Coordinates of C-alpha atoms in Angstrom, one line a residue:
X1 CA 19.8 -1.8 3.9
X2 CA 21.3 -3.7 1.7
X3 CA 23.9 -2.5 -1.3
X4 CA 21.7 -2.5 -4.3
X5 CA 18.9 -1.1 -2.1
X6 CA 21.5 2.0 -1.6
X7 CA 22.2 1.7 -5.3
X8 CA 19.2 2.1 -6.6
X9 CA 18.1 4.7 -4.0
X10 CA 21.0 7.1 -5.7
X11 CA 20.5 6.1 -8.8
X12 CA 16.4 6.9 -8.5
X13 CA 17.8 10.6 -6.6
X14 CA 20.6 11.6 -8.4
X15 CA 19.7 14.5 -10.2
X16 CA 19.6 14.5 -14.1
X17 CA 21.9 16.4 -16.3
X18 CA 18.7 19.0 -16.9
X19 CA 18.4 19.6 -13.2
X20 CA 15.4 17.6 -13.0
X21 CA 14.9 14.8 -10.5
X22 CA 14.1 11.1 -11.7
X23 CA 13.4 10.2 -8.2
X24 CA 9.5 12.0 -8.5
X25 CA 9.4 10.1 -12.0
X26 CA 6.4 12.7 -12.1
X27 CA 5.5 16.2 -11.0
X28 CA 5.2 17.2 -7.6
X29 CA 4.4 15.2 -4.4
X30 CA 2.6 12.9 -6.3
X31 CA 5.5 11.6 -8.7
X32 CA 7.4 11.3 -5.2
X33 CA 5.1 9.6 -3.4
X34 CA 4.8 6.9 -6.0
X35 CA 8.6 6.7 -6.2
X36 CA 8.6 6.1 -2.3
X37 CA 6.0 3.4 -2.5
X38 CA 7.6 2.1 -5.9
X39 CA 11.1 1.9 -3.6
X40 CA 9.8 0.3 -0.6
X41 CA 7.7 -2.7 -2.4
X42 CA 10.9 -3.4 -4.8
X43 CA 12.9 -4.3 -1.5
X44 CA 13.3 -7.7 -0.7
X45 CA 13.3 -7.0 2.7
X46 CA 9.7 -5.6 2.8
X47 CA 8.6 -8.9 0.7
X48 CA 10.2 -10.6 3.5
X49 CA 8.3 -9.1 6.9
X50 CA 5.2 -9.3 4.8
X51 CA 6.5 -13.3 4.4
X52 CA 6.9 -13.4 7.8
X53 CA 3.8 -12.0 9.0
X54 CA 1.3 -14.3 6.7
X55 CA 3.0 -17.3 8.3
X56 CA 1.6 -16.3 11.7
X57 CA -2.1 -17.7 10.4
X58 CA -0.2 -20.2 8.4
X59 CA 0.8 -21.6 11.2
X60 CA -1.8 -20.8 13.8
X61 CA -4.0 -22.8 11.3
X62 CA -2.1 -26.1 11.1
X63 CA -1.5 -26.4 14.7
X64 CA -5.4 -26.3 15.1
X65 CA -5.5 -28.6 12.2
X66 CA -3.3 -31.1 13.8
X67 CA -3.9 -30.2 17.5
X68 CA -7.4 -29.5 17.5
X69 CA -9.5 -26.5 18.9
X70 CA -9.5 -25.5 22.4
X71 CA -12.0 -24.4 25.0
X72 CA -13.5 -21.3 24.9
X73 CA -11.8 -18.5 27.4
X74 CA -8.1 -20.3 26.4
X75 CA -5.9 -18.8 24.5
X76 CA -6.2 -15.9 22.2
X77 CA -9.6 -14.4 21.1
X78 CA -11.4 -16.3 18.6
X79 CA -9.1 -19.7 18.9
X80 CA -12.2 -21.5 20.4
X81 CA -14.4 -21.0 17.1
X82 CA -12.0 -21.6 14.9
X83 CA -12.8 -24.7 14.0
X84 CA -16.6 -24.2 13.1
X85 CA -15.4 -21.4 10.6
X86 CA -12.4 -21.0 9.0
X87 CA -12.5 -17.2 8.9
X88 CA -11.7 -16.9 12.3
X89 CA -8.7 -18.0 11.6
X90 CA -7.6 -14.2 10.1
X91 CA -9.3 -13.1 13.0
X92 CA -7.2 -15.0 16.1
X93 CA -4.2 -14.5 13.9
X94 CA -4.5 -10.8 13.8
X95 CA -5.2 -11.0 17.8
X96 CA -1.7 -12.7 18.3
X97 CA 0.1 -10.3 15.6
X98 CA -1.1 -6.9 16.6
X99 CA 0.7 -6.8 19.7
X100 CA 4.6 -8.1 18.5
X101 CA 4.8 -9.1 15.4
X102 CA 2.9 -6.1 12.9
X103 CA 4.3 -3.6 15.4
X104 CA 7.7 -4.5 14.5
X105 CA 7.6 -4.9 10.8
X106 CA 6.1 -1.1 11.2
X107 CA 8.8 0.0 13.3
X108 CA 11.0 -1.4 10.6
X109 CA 9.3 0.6 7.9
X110 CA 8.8 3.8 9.4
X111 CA 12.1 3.9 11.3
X112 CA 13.7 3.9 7.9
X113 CA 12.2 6.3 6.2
X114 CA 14.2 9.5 7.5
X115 CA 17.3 8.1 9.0
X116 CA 17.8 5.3 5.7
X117 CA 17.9 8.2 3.6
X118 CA 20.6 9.9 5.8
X119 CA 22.7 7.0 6.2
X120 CA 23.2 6.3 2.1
X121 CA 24.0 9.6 1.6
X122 CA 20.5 10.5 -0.6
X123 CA 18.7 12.5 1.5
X124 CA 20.4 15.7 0.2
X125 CA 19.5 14.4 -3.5
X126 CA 15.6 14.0 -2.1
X127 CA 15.2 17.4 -1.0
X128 CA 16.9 19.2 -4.0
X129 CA 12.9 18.6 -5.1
X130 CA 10.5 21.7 -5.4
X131 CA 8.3 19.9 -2.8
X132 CA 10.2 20.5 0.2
X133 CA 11.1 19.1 3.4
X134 CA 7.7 19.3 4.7
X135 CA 6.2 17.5 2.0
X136 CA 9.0 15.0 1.8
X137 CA 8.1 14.5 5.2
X138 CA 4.5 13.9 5.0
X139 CA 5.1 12.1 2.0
X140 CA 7.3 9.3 4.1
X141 CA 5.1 9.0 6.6
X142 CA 2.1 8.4 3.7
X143 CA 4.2 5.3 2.2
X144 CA 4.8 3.8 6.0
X145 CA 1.1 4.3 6.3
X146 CA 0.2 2.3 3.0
X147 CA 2.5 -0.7 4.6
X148 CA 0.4 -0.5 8.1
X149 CA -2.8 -1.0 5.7
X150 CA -1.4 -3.4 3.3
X151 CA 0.3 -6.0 6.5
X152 CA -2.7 -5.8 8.3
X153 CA -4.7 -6.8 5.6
X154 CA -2.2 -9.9 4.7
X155 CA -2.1 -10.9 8.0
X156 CA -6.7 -11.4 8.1
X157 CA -6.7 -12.4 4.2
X158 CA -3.9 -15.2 4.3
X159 CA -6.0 -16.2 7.6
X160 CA -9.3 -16.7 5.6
X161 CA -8.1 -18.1 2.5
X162 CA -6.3 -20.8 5.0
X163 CA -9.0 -21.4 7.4
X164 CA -11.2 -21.4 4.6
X165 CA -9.0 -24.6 3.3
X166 CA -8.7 -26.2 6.4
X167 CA -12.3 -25.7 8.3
X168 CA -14.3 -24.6 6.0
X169 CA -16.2 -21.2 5.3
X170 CA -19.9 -20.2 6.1
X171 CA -22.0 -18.1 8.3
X172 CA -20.5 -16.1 11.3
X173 CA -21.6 -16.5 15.1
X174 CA -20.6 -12.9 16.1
X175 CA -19.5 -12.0 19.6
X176 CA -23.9 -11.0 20.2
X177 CA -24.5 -14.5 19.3
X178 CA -26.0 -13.2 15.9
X179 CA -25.7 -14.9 13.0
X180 CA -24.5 -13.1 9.6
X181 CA -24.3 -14.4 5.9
X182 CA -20.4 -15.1 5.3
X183 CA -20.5 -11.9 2.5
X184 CA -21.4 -9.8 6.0
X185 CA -18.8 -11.5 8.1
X186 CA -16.0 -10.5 5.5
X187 CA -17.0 -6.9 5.1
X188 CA -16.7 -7.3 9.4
X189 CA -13.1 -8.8 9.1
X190 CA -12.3 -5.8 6.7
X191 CA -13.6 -3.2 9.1
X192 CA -11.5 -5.0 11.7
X193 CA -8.3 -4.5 9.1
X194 CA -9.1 -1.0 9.0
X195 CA -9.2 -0.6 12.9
X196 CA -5.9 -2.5 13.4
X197 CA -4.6 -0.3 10.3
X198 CA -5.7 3.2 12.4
X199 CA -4.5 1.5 15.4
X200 CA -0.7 1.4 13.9
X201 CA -0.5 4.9 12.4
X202 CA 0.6 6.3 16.0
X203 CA 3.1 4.2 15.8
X204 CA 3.7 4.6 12.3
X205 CA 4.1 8.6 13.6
X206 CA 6.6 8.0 15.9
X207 CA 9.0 6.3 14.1
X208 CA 9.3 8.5 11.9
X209 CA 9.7 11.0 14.3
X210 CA 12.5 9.0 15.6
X211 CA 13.9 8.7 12.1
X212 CA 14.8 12.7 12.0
X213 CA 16.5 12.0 15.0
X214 CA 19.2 9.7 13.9
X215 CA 21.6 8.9 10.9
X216 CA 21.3 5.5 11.9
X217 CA 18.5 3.8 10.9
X218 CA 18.5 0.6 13.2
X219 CA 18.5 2.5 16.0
X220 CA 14.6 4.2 15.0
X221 CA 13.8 0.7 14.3
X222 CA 14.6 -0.6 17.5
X223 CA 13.6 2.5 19.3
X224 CA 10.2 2.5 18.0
X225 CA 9.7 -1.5 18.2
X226 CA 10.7 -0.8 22.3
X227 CA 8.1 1.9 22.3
X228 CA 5.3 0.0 21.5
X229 CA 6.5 -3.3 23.6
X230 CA 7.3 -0.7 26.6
X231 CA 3.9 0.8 26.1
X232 CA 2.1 -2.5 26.5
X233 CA 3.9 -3.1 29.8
X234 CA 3.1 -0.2 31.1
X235 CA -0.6 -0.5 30.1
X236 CA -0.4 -3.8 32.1
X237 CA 0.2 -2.5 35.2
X238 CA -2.6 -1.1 37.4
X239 CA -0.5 1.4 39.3
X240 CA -0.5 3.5 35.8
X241 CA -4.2 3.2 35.4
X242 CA -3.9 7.0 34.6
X243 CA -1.8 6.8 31.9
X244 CA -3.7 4.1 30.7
X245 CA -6.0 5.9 28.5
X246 CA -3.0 8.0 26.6
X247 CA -0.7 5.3 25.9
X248 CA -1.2 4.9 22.0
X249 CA -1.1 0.9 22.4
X250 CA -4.1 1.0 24.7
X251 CA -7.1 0.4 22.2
X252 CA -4.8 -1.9 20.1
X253 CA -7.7 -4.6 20.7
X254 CA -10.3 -3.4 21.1
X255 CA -12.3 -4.1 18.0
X256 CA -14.5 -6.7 19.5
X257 CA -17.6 -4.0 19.1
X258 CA -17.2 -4.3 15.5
X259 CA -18.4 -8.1 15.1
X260 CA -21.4 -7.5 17.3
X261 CA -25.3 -6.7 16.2
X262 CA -25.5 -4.5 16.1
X263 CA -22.1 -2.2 15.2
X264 CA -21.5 -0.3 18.0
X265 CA -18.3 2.7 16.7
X266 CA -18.2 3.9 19.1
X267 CA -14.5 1.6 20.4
X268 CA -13.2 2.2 17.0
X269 CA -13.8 6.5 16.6
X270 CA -12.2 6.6 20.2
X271 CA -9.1 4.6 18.6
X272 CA -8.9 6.5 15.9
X273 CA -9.2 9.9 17.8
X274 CA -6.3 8.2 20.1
X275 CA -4.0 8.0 17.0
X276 CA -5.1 11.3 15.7
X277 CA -3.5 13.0 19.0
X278 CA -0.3 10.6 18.4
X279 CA 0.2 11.3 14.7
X280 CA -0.3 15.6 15.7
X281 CA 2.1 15.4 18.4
X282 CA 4.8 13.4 17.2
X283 CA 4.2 14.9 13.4
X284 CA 4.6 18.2 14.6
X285 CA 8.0 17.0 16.7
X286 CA 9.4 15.6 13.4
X287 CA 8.6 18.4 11.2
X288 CA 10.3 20.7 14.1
X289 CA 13.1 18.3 13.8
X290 CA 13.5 18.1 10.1
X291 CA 13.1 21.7 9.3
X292 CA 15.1 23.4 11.8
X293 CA 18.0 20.9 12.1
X294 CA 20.5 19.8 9.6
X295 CA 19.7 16.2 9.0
X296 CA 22.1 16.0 6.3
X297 CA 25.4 14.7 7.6

């Protein structure tokens, strides 16, 4: 974190000569929650790995520009029709950033949110609030949620707008073979953002249950970021089919059933029940952590 980061983290904590806190800028957990989210989305840094990410269908979209489309069953999913519609375009790009490249700007986010604290010395100043660890707690993980939402979204909207630009935009061929108007096909790339986004919030979970665990916050980056990499490995291997289905990365793309006629949920309330174990288990592991330990020092 950089120094003006830490600067304006005390100066937003510090408490006020009355005993108040500036840092909820508000009452209660709401006033602290929109101070967290005010924080995070005033870093450059954040500005940055959202940057980064929205270059991934930049990219992919140029190269097929330039290179030209591919056969179908090469390459990632949806590469093959990108060129009859540009909106496939946010689509292929979220298949190639879900598994790397939105995991780790997440890990980044939410293996910050406890242990960044710690390491500037404000944490202390945060939980002089009313609202207690608990809350505090909750309301980190909230803020790391919003980014999960708010990347995934970039990452299929910079995809459209630039597909749109370079191929064109119309009616969608969906995985059936159905056709849909292009108004239906965007509310389908949205319910794909908001499978992606559940998707993430395991992960989201753990790292910020890795976050109570260390003053240092580079190491809950990097051990939430090897988390989800080891966890696709291991999902790769056929020897652990039984661990498979518990793995948190395991329904990470499976979101085909939603751009198919007709909507079949049933891929996307399994994926979300998946997370829902996750974010329990490793919530109630962090709240453990944070409230019986002294993460102070």
């Amino acid at each position: 974190m950089s120094s003006r980061d830490a600067a304006s983290r005390l100066t937003d904590a510090a408490p006020t000569a009355s005993g108040s806190r500036s840092v909820a800028r508000g009452s209660g957990v709401p006033g602290l929650l929109g101070s967290e989210l005010a924080t995070l989305f005033r870093r450059l840094r954040t500005w940055m790995m959202l940057g980064a990410l929205c270059l991934v269908p930049i990219l992919l979209g140029v190269a097929v520009r330039i290179a030209g489309g591919t056969r179908a069953g090469r390459g990632p999913a949806f590469l093959d029709q990108i060129t009859d519609n540009g909106v496939f375009v946010g689509l292929a790009a979220l298949t190639i950033a879900t598994p790397l490249f939105l995991p780790l700007t997440i890990s980044v986010v939410a293996g910050d949110t406890i242990a960044g604290e710690a390491s500037l010395g404000t944490l202390r100043y945060l939980l002089v609030a009313p609202s207690g660890r608990v809350a505090l707690l909750a309301v980190k993980y909230v803020v790391a949620a919003v980014f999960c939402v708010i990347a995934t979204f970039a990452v299929v909207a910079v995809g459209v707008i630039v597909g749109a630009i370079l191929f064109g935009a119309g009616p969608l061929t969906l995985l059936s073979g159905t056709q849909v108007s292009l108004a239906e096909g965007l509310v389908r790339c949205l319910a794909v953002v908001a499978y992606v986004s559940v998707s993430m919030l395991g992960l989201a979970a753990i790292g910020v249950l890795l976050s109570t665990l260390t003053t240092v916050p580079v190491g809950a980056m990097a051990a939430t970021a090897i988390l989800a990499v080891a966890a696709q490995i291991v999902g790769q291997i056929p020897q652990l089919s039984a661990v498979h289905p518990y793995l948190f990365t395991d329904r990470w793309l499976d979101f085909g059933d939603l751009l198919r006629s007709p909507i079949s949920w049933d891929s996307f309330l399994d994926n979300a029940l998946l997370q829902a174990v996750w974010i329990v288990v490793a919530g109630a592991l962090a709240v453990w952590r944070f409230t019986t330990r002294d993460v102070l020092t």
